[in-house]
XYZ file of C-alpha atoms in Angstrom:
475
model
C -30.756 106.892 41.388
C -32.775 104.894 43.861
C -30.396 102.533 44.997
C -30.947 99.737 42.304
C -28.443 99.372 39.672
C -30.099 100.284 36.407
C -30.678 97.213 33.667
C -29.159 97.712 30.648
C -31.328 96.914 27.900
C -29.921 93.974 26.288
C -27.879 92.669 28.872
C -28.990 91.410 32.238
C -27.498 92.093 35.823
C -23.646 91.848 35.676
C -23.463 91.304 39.600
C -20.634 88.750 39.872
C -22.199 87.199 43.024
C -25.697 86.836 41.499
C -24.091 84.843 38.536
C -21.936 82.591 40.819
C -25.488 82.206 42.904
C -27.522 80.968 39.885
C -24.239 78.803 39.085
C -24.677 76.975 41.724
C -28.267 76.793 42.016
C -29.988 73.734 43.420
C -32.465 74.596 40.335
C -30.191 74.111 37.288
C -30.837 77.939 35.962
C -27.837 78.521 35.044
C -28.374 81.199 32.642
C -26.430 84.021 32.375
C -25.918 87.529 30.627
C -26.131 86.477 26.768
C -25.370 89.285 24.527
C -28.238 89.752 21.731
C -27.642 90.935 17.953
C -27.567 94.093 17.088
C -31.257 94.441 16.672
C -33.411 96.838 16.758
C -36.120 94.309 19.438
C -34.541 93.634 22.619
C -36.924 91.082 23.231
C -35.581 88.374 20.989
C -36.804 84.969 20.439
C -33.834 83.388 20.814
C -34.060 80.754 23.329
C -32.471 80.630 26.361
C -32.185 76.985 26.773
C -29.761 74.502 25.225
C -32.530 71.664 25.346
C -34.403 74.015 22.422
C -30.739 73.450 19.958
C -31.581 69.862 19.198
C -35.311 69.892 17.701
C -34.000 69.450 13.764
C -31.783 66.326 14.426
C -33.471 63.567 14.915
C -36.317 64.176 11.983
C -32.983 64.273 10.201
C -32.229 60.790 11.003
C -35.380 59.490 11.018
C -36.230 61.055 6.834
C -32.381 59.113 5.892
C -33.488 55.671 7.884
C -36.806 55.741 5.836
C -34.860 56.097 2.956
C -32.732 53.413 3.158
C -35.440 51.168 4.545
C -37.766 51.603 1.180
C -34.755 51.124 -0.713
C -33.908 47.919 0.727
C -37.581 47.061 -0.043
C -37.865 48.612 -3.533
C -34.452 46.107 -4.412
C -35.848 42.966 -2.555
C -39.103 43.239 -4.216
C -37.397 43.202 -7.212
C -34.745 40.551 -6.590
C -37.645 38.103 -5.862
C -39.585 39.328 -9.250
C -37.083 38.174 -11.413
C -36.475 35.079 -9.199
C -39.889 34.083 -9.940
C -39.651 35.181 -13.459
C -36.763 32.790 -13.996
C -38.090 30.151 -12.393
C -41.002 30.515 -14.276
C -39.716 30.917 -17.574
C -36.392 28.312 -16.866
C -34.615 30.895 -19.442
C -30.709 30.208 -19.398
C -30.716 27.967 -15.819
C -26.943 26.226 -15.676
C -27.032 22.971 -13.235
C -24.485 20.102 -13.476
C -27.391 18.296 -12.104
C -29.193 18.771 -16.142
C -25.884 16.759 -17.256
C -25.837 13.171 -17.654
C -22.898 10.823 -17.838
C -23.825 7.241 -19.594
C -21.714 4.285 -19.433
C -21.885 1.334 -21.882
C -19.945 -1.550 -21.844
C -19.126 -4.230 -19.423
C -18.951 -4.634 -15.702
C -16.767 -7.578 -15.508
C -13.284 -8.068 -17.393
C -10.764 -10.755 -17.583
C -7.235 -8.655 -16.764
C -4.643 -8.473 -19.576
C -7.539 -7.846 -22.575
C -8.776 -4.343 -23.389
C -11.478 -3.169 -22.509
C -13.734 -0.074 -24.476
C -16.290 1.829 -22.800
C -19.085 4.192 -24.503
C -19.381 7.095 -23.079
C -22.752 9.606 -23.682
C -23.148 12.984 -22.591
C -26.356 14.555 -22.321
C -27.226 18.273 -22.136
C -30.780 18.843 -20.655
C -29.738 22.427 -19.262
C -31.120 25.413 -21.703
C -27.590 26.642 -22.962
C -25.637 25.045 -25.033
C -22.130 23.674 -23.439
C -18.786 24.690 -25.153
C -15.696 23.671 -25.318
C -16.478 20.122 -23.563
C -13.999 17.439 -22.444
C -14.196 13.976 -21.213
C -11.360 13.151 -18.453
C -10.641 9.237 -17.485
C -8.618 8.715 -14.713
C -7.780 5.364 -14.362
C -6.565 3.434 -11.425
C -3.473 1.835 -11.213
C -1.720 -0.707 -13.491
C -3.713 0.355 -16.059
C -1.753 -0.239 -19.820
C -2.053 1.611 -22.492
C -3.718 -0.724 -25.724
C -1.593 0.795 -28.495
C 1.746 0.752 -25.898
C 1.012 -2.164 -23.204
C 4.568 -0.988 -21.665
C 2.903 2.127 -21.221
C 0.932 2.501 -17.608
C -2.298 4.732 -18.078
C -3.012 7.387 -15.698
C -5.178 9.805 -17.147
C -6.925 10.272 -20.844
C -8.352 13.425 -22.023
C -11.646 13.201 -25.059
C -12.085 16.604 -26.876
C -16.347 16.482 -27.297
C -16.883 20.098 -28.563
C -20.125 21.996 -28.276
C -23.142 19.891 -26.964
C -26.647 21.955 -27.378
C -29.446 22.221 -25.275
C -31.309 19.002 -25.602
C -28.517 16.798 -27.073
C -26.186 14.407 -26.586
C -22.690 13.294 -27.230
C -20.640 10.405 -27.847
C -17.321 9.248 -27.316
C -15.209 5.688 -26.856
C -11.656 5.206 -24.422
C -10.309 2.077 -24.141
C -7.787 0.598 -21.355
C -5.981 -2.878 -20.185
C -6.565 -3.527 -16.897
C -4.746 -5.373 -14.573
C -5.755 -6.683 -10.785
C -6.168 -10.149 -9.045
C -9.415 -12.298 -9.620
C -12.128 -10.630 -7.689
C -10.455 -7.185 -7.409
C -12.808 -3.940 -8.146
C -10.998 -0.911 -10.463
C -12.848 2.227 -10.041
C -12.437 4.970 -13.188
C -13.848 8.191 -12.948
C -15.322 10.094 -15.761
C -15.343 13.856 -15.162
C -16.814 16.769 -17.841
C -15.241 19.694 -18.061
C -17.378 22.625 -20.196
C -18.762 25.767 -20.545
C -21.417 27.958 -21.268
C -21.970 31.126 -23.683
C -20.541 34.371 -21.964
C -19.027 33.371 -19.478
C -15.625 32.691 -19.075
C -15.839 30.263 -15.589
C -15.748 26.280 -16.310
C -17.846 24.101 -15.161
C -17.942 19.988 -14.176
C -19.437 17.163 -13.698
C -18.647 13.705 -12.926
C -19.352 10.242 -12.112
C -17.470 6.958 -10.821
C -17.555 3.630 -13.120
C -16.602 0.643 -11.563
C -15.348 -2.876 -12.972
C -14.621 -6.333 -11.375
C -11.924 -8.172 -12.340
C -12.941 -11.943 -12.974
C -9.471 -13.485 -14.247
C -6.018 -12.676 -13.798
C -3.628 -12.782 -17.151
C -1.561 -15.058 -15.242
C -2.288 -18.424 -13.047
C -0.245 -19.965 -10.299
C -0.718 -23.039 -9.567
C 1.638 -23.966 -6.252
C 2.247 -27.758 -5.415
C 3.284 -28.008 -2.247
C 2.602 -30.886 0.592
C 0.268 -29.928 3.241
C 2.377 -31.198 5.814
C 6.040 -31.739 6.363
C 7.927 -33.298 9.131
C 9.768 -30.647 11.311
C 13.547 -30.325 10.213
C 13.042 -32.680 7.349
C 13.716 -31.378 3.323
C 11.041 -30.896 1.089
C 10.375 -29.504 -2.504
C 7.403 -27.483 -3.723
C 6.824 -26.849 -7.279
C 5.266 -23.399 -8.837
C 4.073 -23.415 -12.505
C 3.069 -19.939 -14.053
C 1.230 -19.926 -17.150
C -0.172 -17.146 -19.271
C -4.231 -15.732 -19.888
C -3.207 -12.679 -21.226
C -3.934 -12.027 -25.348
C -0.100 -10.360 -25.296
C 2.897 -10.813 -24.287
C 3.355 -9.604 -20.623
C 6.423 -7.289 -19.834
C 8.368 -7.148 -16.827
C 6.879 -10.181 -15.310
C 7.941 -10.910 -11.509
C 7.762 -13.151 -9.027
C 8.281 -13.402 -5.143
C 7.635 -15.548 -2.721
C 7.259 -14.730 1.322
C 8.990 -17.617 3.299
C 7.585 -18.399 7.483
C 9.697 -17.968 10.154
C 11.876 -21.233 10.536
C 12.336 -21.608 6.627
C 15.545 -22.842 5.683
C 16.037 -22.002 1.869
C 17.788 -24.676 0.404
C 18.003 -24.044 -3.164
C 15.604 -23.115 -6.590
C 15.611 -24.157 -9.871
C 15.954 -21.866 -11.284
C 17.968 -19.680 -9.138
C 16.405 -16.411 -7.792
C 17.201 -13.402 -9.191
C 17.436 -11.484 -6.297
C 18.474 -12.920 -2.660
C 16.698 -16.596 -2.294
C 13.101 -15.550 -3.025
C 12.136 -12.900 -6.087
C 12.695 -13.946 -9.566
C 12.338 -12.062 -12.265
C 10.441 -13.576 -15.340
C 11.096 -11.370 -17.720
C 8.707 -11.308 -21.229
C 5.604 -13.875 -20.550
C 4.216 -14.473 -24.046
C 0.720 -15.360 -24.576
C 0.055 -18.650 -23.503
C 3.361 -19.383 -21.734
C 4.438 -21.677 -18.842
C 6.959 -21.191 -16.320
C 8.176 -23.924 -13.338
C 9.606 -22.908 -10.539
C 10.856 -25.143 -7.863
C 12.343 -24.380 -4.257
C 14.108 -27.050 -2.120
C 13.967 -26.327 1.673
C 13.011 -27.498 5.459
C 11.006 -26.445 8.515
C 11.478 -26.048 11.870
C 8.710 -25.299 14.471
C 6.937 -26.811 16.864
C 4.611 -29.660 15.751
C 1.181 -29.285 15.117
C 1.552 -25.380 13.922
C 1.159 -24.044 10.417
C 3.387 -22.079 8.718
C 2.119 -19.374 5.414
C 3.892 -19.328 2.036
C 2.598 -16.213 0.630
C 3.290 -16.163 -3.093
C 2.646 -12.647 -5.506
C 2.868 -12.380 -9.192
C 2.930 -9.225 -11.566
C 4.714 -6.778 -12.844
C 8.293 -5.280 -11.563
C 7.288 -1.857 -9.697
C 9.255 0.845 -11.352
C 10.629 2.230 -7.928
C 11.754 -0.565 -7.002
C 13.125 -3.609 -8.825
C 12.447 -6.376 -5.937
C 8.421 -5.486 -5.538
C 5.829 -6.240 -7.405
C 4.265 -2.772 -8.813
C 0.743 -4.195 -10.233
C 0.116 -7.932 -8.805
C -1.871 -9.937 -11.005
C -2.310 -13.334 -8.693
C -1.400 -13.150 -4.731
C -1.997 -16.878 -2.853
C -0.963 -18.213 0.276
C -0.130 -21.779 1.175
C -0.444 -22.891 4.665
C 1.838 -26.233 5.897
C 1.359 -28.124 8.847
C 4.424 -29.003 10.803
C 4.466 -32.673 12.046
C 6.980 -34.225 14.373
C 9.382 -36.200 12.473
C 9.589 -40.083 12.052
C 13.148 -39.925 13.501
C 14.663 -36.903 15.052
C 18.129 -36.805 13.624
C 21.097 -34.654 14.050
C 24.407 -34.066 13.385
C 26.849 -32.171 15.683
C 30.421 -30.955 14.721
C 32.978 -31.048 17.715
C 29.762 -30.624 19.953
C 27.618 -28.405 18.326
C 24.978 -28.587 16.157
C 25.063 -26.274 12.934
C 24.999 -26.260 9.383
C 27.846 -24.412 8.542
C 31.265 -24.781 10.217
C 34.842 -23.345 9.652
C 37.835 -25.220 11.244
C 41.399 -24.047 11.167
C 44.259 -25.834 8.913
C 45.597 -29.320 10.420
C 43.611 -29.505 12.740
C 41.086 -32.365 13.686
C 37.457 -32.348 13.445
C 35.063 -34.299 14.806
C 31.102 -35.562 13.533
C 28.695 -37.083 15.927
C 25.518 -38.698 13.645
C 22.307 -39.364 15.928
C 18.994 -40.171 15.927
C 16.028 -41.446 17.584
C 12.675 -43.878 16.236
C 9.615 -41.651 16.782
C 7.268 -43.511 14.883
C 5.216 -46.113 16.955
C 7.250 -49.002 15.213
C 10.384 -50.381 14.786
C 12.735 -49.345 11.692
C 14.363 -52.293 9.573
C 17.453 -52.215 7.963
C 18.492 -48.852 8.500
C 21.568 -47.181 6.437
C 23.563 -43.980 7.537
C 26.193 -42.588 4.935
C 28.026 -39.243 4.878
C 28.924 -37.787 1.352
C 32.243 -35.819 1.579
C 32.123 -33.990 -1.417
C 35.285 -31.678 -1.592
C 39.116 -32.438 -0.897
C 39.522 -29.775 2.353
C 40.334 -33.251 4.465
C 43.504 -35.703 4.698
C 41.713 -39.472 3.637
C 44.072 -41.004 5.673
C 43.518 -39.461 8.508
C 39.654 -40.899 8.495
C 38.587 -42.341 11.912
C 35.191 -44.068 11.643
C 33.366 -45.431 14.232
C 31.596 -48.953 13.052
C 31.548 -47.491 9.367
C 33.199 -48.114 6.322
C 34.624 -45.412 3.786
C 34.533 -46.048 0.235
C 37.313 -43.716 -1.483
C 36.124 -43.876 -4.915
C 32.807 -42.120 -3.715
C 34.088 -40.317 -0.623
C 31.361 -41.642 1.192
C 31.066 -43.147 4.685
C 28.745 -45.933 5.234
C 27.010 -47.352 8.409
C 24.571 -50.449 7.633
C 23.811 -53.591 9.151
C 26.790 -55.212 7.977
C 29.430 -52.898 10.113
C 26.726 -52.374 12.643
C 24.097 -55.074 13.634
C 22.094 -53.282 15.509
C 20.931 -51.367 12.769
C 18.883 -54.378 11.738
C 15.766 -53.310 14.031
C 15.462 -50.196 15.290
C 12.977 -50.279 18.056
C 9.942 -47.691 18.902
C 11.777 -44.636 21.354
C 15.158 -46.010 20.645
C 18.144 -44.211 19.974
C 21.763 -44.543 18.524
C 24.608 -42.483 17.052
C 27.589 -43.155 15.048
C 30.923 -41.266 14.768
C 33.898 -40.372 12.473
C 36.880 -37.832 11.988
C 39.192 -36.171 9.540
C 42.402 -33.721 10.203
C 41.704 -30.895 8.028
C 44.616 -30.013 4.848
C 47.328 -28.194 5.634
C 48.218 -24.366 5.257
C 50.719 -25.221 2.167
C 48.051 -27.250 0.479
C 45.473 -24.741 1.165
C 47.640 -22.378 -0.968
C 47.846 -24.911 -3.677
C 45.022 -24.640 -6.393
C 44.029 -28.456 -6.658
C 42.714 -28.695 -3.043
C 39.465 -26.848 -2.080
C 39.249 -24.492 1.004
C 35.481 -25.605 1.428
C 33.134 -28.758 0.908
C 29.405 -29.730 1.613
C 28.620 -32.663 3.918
C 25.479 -34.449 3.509
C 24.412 -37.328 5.651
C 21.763 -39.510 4.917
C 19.167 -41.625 7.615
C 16.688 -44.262 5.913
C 15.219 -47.338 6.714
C 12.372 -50.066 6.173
C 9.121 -48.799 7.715
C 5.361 -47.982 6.835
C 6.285 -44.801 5.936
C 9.214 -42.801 4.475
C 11.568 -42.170 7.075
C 14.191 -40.807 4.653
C 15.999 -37.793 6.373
C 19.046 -35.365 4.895
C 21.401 -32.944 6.989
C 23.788 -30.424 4.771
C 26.968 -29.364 6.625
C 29.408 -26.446 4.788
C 32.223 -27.118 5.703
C 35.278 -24.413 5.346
C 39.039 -24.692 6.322
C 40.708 -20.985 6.787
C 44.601 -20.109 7.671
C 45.506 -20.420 11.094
């Protein structure tokens, strides 16, 4: 032995500190004793480094990218082929844009008459279309023709097959309803579709119509001006356009702010200002006519808005489909004469006094015009029996029993001759109201009206009425 530990053949030094010195080598050579197979050449091939291990992979990767790369290709290529084959060709191309939607008929109708539209269908695609149908949806108010109680929503027209190239034809027919000028919009939408295949396809379009006349006119008189607090009467006459009778008919009327409803002839149906018409027959007239007064600052307007046509179905007081809708504007002028009447101090038009008890009425008034006022006569109409006649204190007046009216002229009151520009006056009068035992007795009344009446001789109509309800309750 000289000293040197022999090498074994297939193995290399086993020295623990020469392994733990190439460890840690500054170098990286790390290798260590590797046992080889049982081979009959020590000196194998196998490498020694791990950086060898890896050679195979990425040619690998790189044969499975190119595959998927030419595939990709390969189905493009292909994908555009028959792209430009079918464009080429135009064999079995489906576009709602190769489907046409005709219209004839007219643009502008006169609401309440039916109305029939033609309706063509044209297929310019290359496949036939099956199973086709027309839709109409109609806007609202629309009436059925063959039931005009009837409102039409939606109507459906079974068309069939339709072949390349063709065209079809079909007819609906509505009523429409609106106000004069109004613009109803129906739209027409295709439903179909094509040989194998089960999806459906549409198209559509918009038709639109004007409506020229309403089936019903109003024609509203009604004074363009009115003196502030003084009555007045406007007059509404409705008369028929339609070609049938006209169901359901009704009719409101929006009052201004400082409207006092009076009365109506006939009397509203509901509250003081929506009547219901009922059945308008072709060719019909209806009057209407409301009683009332203003009050407002002179010189302003004041709107009457007035709406006709049919009762909704939600709700009985509206209008569901209007057929006419107007507004009236009045101006307010300051009276001729202001006039007033004031019960135990206070101004109202509606009063309730106890049993035996007195009341008192204070008439006044004042000339606003820029002349004087001739002859002038006051009288007070007590129409009911809540009052003791005998107990009647008048103030330069005169009662006459067999009217129950108190009267103020020139003859118990001279100065009611000439009434100058600016001037003013006032008259008086009282009554003890019935008793509690007669109020409980059927022949006497526990209310009345009291109306009291200014005119006089001037340039213009100076006439002026004040309503008082009067009511007498149990102490």
């Amino acid at each position: 032995m000289d000293g040197k530990k022999k090498k074994d053949a297939y193995n290399r030094p086993d020295s623990i500190d020469v392994l733990k010195d190439k460890l840690y080598s500054r170098s990286g050579d790390a290798r260590g004793p590797k046992k080889g197979e049982l081979s009959g050449n020590p000196e194998s091939d196998v490498p020694s480094d791990w950086d060898h291990t890896t050679e195979s992979m990425p040619k690998k990767k790189k044969s499975l990218l190119n595959i998927v790369f030419w595939g990709a290709v390969i189905f493009f290529l292909v994908a555009l082929g028959f792209a430009l084959f079918s464009l080429q060709t135009g064999r079995n191309t489906v576009s709602p844009d190769n489907i046409e939607i005709q219209v004839a008929g007219v643009t502008e109708v006169d609401a309440g008459k039916v109305v029939e539209l033609e309706i063509a269908v044209s297929n310019r695609n290359d496949v036939r279309m099956e199973s086709t149908t027309l839709i109409a949806e109609y806007p609202l108010g629309t009436r059925n023709p063959d039931d005009t109680t009837e409102e039409l929503r939606r109507t459906h027209r079974d068309i069939g097959v339709i072949k390349s190239g063709e065209r079809a034809e079909t007819v609906i027919e509505a009523i429409f309803f609106g106000t004069e000028g109004e613009t109803k919009t129906i739209t027409l939408d295709v439903e179909y579709r094509i040989p194998d295949s089960g999806a459906t396809f549409n198209k559509n379009r918009t038709y639109e119509l004007e409506i020229v006349s309403a089936p019903l006119e109003l024609d509203i008189d009604m004074p363009e001006n009115v003196r502030a607090g003084e009555e007045f009467e406007f007059d509404i006459d409705v008369t028929s356009n339609a070609d049938s009778t006209l169901e359901d008919v009704l009719f409101v009327i929006d009052y201004p702010s400082g409207f006092e409803f009076i009365s109506a002839s006939p009397s509203a149906t509901f509250d003081t200002r929506v009547w219901l018409l009922g059945d308008v027959e072709a060719g019909a007239e209806r009057t209407i006519s409301v009683r009332g007064r203003l009050e407002g600052q002179p010189d302003n307007t004041r709107a009457f808005r007035f709406e006709l046509g049919t009762q909704s179905l939600g709700n009985e007081k509206v209008v569901g489909t209007p057929f006419v809708s107007h507004t009236e504007e009045v101006m307010l002028r300051r009276p001729l004469v202001d006039f007033s009447v004031s019960v135990d101090g206070s101004e109202t038009r509606s009063y309730t006094a106890n049993t035996s008890s007195d009341v008192g009425f204070e008439i006044l008034w004042r000339n606003n015009t820029t002349k004087s006022i001739e002859n002038v006569v006051i009288d007070a109409r007590l129409n009911g029996n809540a009052f003791d006649p005998d107990s009647l204190s008048i103030d330069n007046g005169q009662y006459l029993p067999g009217e129950q009216r108190i009267v103020w002229n020139t003859d118990t009151l001279p100065s009611l001759r000439n009434v100058d520009s600016g001037e003013e006056g006032s008259v008086s009068f009282e009554f003890v109201t019935i008793s509690e035992e007669d109020l409980e007795r059927s022949v006497f009344d526990s209310s009345m009206d009291i109306t009291v009446r200014f005119d006089g001789n001037a340039d213009e109509d100076v006439g002026i009425v004040e309503s008082i309800e009067f009511f007498v309750s149990s102490q």
